[in-house]
Amino acid sequence: MTETMPAWTRETYGPAAGTTLTPVPVPQPHRGEVVLRVQATALNAGDVRLLLGDPLLVRPVFGLTRPKNPVRGLDVAGTVVAVGADVVNAELGELVVGELPGGGGLASHARIAADRVVPVPPDVTPEAAACLPIAGGTAWQALDAAGVGLRHRAQRILVIGASGGVGTFAVQLAALRGAEVWATCGTRNALLLQRLGAVRTLDHRTSPLTHLPSSRFDAVIDLAGGVPIRELQRLVRPGGRVVLVTGDGGRVLGPVPRMIRAAVLSLRGPRVLSLAATSRPEVLTKLLELVEEGHLVPVIERTYPFDEAVSALAHVEAGHAVGKVVVTQREG
């Protein structure tokens, strides 16, 4: 490998427009790590939060005054080109996918712990695989937290804000688990979500949730935020659950005040859970199997070549992406 590589960096917190292509040292693997030649990087809302350093609560972890890692990109698929000591589950030349803690995917190479990567099946493209770790994993864990598919009866669930990366996976996975899926989205995305498995779609601008009858759902998964928690509780049956996935909130504490309120209101109403999804390679393996079998389809709104990665970041930053946005690189 060469001594330096191209990477999209932003040394200070701020919008995507300040991201520049910069030569940086090629990472070398430490014990238990591998280095990937990146083929695809899928962007997430978390990349934008780290880009902006928002909320301020995250900065003690990711960099108090400037990001510790100036390269964004959390989800990557790539070929293993270097292996550190004591690595037993990854081989040179193998195509793998995983989540980079803190970022680093918008570069030609990325270093990652070997126990965080999963082999990509031959019939799954790098672009599709890169969509799965955070968005697919979060959807899977949200459904588990809501108890969807874990009870021996038919269930009806509502996914609020279903047209984004997590939502498009949540709708498909819930349908695969046998649930009757309702979803909220803009009118232009209704047909997409119906094709993914939603039996009914609602546009909150013309069909407010307040118009829905009480105790209508076994579970509500909130990916959008902005709906009062009491209103979410009203929508679920006794014994049902509300799962909060959105990270929206104030500039300083982010979602923490809403999480505290959810815990308090759970004491005298339907349970409200605030999901903090984690990297789970065993779930990623199952998601890859579903994609390989054709049961799960990553919705990729747009792919960008590596030299247009700043435009990809700006598109996700604007907040209107449908499904996933992926940055691709050719090996060579």
mmCIF file of N, CA, C and O in Angstrom, residues 116-166:
data_model
loop_
_atom_site.group_PDB
_atom_site.id
_atom_site.type_symbol
_atom_site.label_atom_id
_atom_site.label_comp_id
_atom_site.label_asym_id
_atom_site.label_seq_id
_atom_site.Cartn_x
_atom_site.Cartn_y
_atom_site.Cartn_z
ATOM 1 N N ARG A 116 -15.586 -6.932 14.186
ATOM 2 C CA ARG A 116 -16.723 -6.100 13.784
ATOM 3 C C ARG A 116 -17.122 -6.317 12.330
ATOM 4 O O ARG A 116 -18.092 -5.722 11.864
ATOM 5 N N VAL A 117 -16.366 -7.129 11.595
ATOM 6 C CA VAL A 117 -16.675 -7.325 10.175
ATOM 7 C C VAL A 117 -17.301 -8.687 9.942
ATOM 8 O O VAL A 117 -17.100 -9.633 10.704
ATOM 9 N N VAL A 118 -18.067 -8.756 8.858
ATOM 10 C CA VAL A 118 -18.758 -9.979 8.457
ATOM 11 C C VAL A 118 -18.497 -10.188 6.965
ATOM 12 O O VAL A 118 -18.552 -9.221 6.187
ATOM 13 N N PRO A 119 -18.235 -11.417 6.528
ATOM 14 C CA PRO A 119 -18.030 -11.660 5.094
ATOM 15 C C PRO A 119 -19.287 -11.341 4.286
ATOM 16 O O PRO A 119 -20.411 -11.610 4.722
ATOM 17 N N VAL A 120 -19.090 -10.782 3.105
ATOM 18 C CA VAL A 120 -20.207 -10.462 2.215
ATOM 19 C C VAL A 120 -20.432 -11.644 1.276
ATOM 20 O O VAL A 120 -19.499 -12.077 0.594
ATOM 21 N N PRO A 121 -21.646 -12.176 1.218
ATOM 22 C CA PRO A 121 -21.928 -13.296 0.302
ATOM 23 C C PRO A 121 -21.652 -12.910 -1.147
ATOM 24 O O PRO A 121 -21.762 -11.734 -1.530
ATOM 25 N N PRO A 122 -21.332 -13.881 -1.980
ATOM 26 C CA PRO A 122 -20.962 -13.589 -3.384
ATOM 27 C C PRO A 122 -22.031 -12.844 -4.171
ATOM 28 O O PRO A 122 -21.709 -12.064 -5.066
ATOM 29 N N ASP A 123 -23.310 -13.094 -3.875
ATOM 30 C CA ASP A 123 -24.386 -12.489 -4.653
ATOM 31 C C ASP A 123 -24.856 -11.142 -4.099
ATOM 32 O O ASP A 123 -25.856 -10.591 -4.588
ATOM 33 N N VAL A 124 -24.167 -10.613 -3.105
ATOM 34 C CA VAL A 124 -24.525 -9.311 -2.525
ATOM 35 C C VAL A 124 -23.481 -8.291 -2.935
ATOM 36 O O VAL A 124 -22.275 -8.509 -2.753
ATOM 37 N N THR A 125 -23.903 -7.179 -3.503
ATOM 38 C CA THR A 125 -22.966 -6.148 -3.948
ATOM 39 C C THR A 125 -22.393 -5.394 -2.751
ATOM 40 O O THR A 125 -23.021 -5.319 -1.680
ATOM 41 N N PRO A 126 -21.208 -4.801 -2.896
ATOM 42 C CA PRO A 126 -20.666 -3.970 -1.812
ATOM 43 C C PRO A 126 -21.598 -2.825 -1.444
ATOM 44 O O PRO A 126 -21.715 -2.474 -0.263
ATOM 45 N N GLU A 127 -22.273 -2.235 -2.448
ATOM 46 C CA GLU A 127 -23.178 -1.121 -2.175
ATOM 47 C C GLU A 127 -24.333 -1.562 -1.282
ATOM 48 O O GLU A 127 -24.705 -0.873 -0.326
ATOM 49 N N ALA A 128 -24.927 -2.713 -1.580
ATOM 50 C CA ALA A 128 -26.032 -3.214 -0.762
ATOM 51 C C ALA A 128 -25.549 -3.588 0.631
ATOM 52 O O ALA A 128 -26.206 -3.285 1.635
ATOM 53 N N ALA A 129 -24.392 -4.235 0.705
ATOM 54 C CA ALA A 129 -23.863 -4.649 2.011
ATOM 55 C C ALA A 129 -23.587 -3.451 2.914
ATOM 56 O O ALA A 129 -23.875 -3.487 4.115
ATOM 57 N N ALA A 130 -23.047 -2.371 2.326
ATOM 58 C CA ALA A 130 -22.687 -1.204 3.135
ATOM 59 C C ALA A 130 -23.899 -0.534 3.767
ATOM 60 O O ALA A 130 -23.771 0.185 4.761
ATOM 61 N N CYS A 131 -25.079 -0.760 3.220
ATOM 62 C CA CYS A 131 -26.301 -0.145 3.761
ATOM 63 C C CYS A 131 -26.758 -0.784 5.070
ATOM 64 O O CYS A 131 -27.598 -0.209 5.775
ATOM 65 N N LEU A 132 -26.243 -1.954 5.393
ATOM 66 C CA LEU A 132 -26.861 -2.779 6.428
ATOM 67 C C LEU A 132 -26.422 -2.518 7.869
ATOM 68 O O LEU A 132 -27.262 -2.618 8.779
ATOM 69 N N PRO A 133 -25.145 -2.255 8.170
ATOM 70 C CA PRO A 133 -24.735 -2.289 9.583
ATOM 71 C C PRO A 133 -25.552 -1.391 10.498
ATOM 72 O O PRO A 133 -26.143 -1.872 11.477
ATOM 73 N N ILE A 134 -25.610 -0.092 10.238
ATOM 74 C CA ILE A 134 -26.326 0.801 11.148
ATOM 75 C C ILE A 134 -27.815 0.812 10.867
ATOM 76 O O ILE A 134 -28.631 0.556 11.770
ATOM 77 N N ALA A 135 -28.221 1.098 9.632
ATOM 78 C CA ALA A 135 -29.645 1.231 9.331
ATOM 79 C C ALA A 135 -30.381 -0.096 9.507
ATOM 80 O O ALA A 135 -31.413 -0.171 10.188
ATOM 81 N N GLY A 136 -29.861 -1.149 8.901
ATOM 82 C CA GLY A 136 -30.499 -2.448 9.042
ATOM 83 C C GLY A 136 -30.434 -2.968 10.463
ATOM 84 O O GLY A 136 -31.406 -3.511 10.991
ATOM 85 N N GLY A 137 -29.274 -2.792 11.097
ATOM 86 C CA GLY A 137 -29.122 -3.254 12.472
ATOM 87 C C GLY A 137 -30.028 -2.516 13.435
ATOM 88 O O GLY A 137 -30.593 -3.111 14.368
ATOM 89 N N THR A 138 -30.179 -1.214 13.240
ATOM 90 C CA THR A 138 -31.072 -0.432 14.100
ATOM 91 C C THR A 138 -32.516 -0.868 13.929
ATOM 92 O O THR A 138 -33.261 -1.013 14.909
ATOM 93 N N ALA A 139 -32.936 -1.079 12.686
ATOM 94 C CA ALA A 139 -34.305 -1.530 12.436
ATOM 95 C C ALA A 139 -34.555 -2.875 13.118
ATOM 96 O O ALA A 139 -35.604 -3.091 13.751
ATOM 97 N N TRP A 140 -33.621 -3.790 12.986
ATOM 98 C CA TRP A 140 -33.754 -5.119 13.595
ATOM 99 C C TRP A 140 -33.895 -4.994 15.117
ATOM 100 O O TRP A 140 -34.791 -5.597 15.725
ATOM 101 N N GLN A 141 -33.012 -4.197 15.733
ATOM 102 C CA GLN A 141 -33.037 -4.061 17.190
ATOM 103 C C GLN A 141 -34.284 -3.319 17.672
ATOM 104 O O GLN A 141 -34.809 -3.599 18.752
ATOM 105 N N ALA A 142 -34.784 -2.381 16.875
ATOM 106 C CA ALA A 142 -36.016 -1.680 17.240
ATOM 107 C C ALA A 142 -37.197 -2.642 17.249
ATOM 108 O O ALA A 142 -38.049 -2.598 18.149
ATOM 109 N N LEU A 143 -37.268 -3.509 16.262
ATOM 110 C CA LEU A 143 -38.353 -4.491 16.210
ATOM 111 C C LEU A 143 -38.253 -5.482 17.367
ATOM 112 O O LEU A 143 -39.280 -5.876 17.948
ATOM 113 N N ASP A 144 -37.038 -5.887 17.706
ATOM 114 C CA ASP A 144 -36.860 -6.757 18.871
ATOM 115 C C ASP A 144 -37.337 -6.066 20.146
ATOM 116 O O ASP A 144 -38.039 -6.662 20.973
ATOM 117 N N ALA A 145 -36.944 -4.789 20.310
ATOM 118 C CA ALA A 145 -37.344 -4.045 21.508
ATOM 119 C C ALA A 145 -38.856 -3.892 21.582
ATOM 120 O O ALA A 145 -39.440 -3.889 22.680
ATOM 121 N N ALA A 146 -39.506 -3.779 20.429
ATOM 122 C CA ALA A 146 -40.953 -3.618 20.379
ATOM 123 C C ALA A 146 -41.690 -4.950 20.510
ATOM 124 O O ALA A 146 -42.925 -4.969 20.620
ATOM 125 N N GLY A 147 -40.949 -6.036 20.469
ATOM 126 C CA GLY A 147 -41.578 -7.348 20.555
ATOM 127 C C GLY A 147 -42.251 -7.795 19.280
ATOM 128 O O GLY A 147 -43.099 -8.684 19.302
ATOM 129 N N VAL A 148 -41.878 -7.203 18.163
ATOM 130 C CA VAL A 148 -42.521 -7.540 16.888
ATOM 131 C C VAL A 148 -42.023 -8.898 16.399
ATOM 132 O O VAL A 148 -40.826 -9.123 16.256
ATOM 133 N N GLY A 149 -42.975 -9.804 16.170
ATOM 134 C CA GLY A 149 -42.636 -11.138 15.720
ATOM 135 C C GLY A 149 -42.260 -12.084 16.834
ATOM 136 O O GLY A 149 -41.951 -13.258 16.576
ATOM 137 N N LEU A 150 -42.297 -11.604 18.081
ATOM 138 C CA LEU A 150 -41.911 -12.437 19.218
ATOM 139 C C LEU A 150 -43.116 -12.959 19.979
ATOM 140 O O LEU A 150 -42.962 -13.629 20.994
ATOM 141 N N ARG A 151 -44.309 -12.634 19.502
ATOM 142 C CA ARG A 151 -45.525 -13.093 20.164
ATOM 143 C C ARG A 151 -46.314 -13.993 19.207
ATOM 144 O O ARG A 151 -46.240 -13.848 17.990
ATOM 145 N N HIS A 152 -47.077 -14.908 19.781
ATOM 146 C CA HIS A 152 -47.763 -15.913 18.972
ATOM 147 C C HIS A 152 -49.156 -15.433 18.561
ATOM 148 O O HIS A 152 -50.162 -16.088 18.799
ATOM 149 N N ARG A 153 -49.202 -14.267 17.965
ATOM 150 C CA ARG A 153 -50.458 -13.761 17.415
ATOM 151 C C ARG A 153 -50.128 -12.669 16.409
ATOM 152 O O ARG A 153 -49.011 -12.139 16.386
ATOM 153 N N ALA A 154 -51.121 -12.347 15.587
ATOM 154 C CA ALA A 154 -50.912 -11.294 14.597
ATOM 155 C C ALA A 154 -50.717 -9.961 15.294
ATOM 156 O O ALA A 154 -51.335 -9.679 16.327
ATOM 157 N N GLN A 155 -49.853 -9.138 14.737
ATOM 158 C CA GLN A 155 -49.564 -7.836 15.324
ATOM 159 C C GLN A 155 -49.716 -6.745 14.275
ATOM 160 O O GLN A 155 -49.451 -6.958 13.089
ATOM 161 N N ARG A 156 -50.136 -5.575 14.731
ATOM 162 C CA ARG A 156 -50.195 -4.396 13.878
ATOM 163 C C ARG A 156 -49.218 -3.381 14.451
ATOM 164 O O ARG A 156 -49.255 -3.069 15.638
ATOM 165 N N ILE A 157 -48.332 -2.844 13.608
ATOM 166 C CA ILE A 157 -47.360 -1.872 14.094
ATOM 167 C C ILE A 157 -47.404 -0.618 13.221
ATOM 168 O O ILE A 157 -47.823 -0.665 12.058
ATOM 169 N N LEU A 158 -46.967 0.472 13.815
ATOM 170 C CA LEU A 158 -46.867 1.750 13.112
ATOM 171 C C LEU A 158 -45.416 2.200 13.112
ATOM 172 O O LEU A 158 -44.786 2.275 14.175
ATOM 173 N N VAL A 159 -44.878 2.478 11.926
ATOM 174 C CA VAL A 159 -43.522 3.016 11.789
ATOM 175 C C VAL A 159 -43.651 4.478 11.388
ATOM 176 O O VAL A 159 -44.175 4.789 10.307
ATOM 177 N N ILE A 160 -43.201 5.375 12.248
ATOM 178 C CA ILE A 160 -43.316 6.814 12.006
ATOM 179 C C ILE A 160 -42.014 7.327 11.386
ATOM 180 O O ILE A 160 -40.936 7.158 11.951
ATOM 181 N N GLY A 161 -42.114 7.944 10.212
ATOM 182 C CA GLY A 161 -40.929 8.400 9.499
ATOM 183 C C GLY A 161 -40.262 7.246 8.788
ATOM 184 O O GLY A 161 -39.070 6.998 8.960
ATOM 185 N N ALA A 162 -41.036 6.530 7.954
ATOM 186 C CA ALA A 162 -40.601 5.237 7.441
ATOM 187 C C ALA A 162 -39.811 5.285 6.142
ATOM 188 O O ALA A 162 -39.370 4.242 5.665
ATOM 189 N N SER A 163 -39.613 6.450 5.551
ATOM 190 C CA SER A 163 -38.995 6.484 4.221
ATOM 191 C C SER A 163 -37.474 6.639 4.250
ATOM 192 O O SER A 163 -36.839 6.632 3.201
ATOM 193 N N GLY A 164 -36.886 6.760 5.426
ATOM 194 C CA GLY A 164 -35.434 6.882 5.517
ATOM 195 C C GLY A 164 -34.753 5.524 5.529
ATOM 196 O O GLY A 164 -35.372 4.482 5.290
ATOM 197 N N GLY A 165 -33.461 5.535 5.820
ATOM 198 C CA GLY A 165 -32.693 4.293 5.794
ATOM 199 C C GLY A 165 -33.197 3.261 6.778
ATOM 200 O O GLY A 165 -33.450 2.105 6.419
ATOM 201 N N VAL A 166 -33.368 3.653 8.043
ATOM 202 C CA VAL A 166 -33.853 2.720 9.053
ATOM 203 C C VAL A 166 -35.292 2.315 8.754
ATOM 204 O O VAL A 166 -35.666 1.140 8.856
#
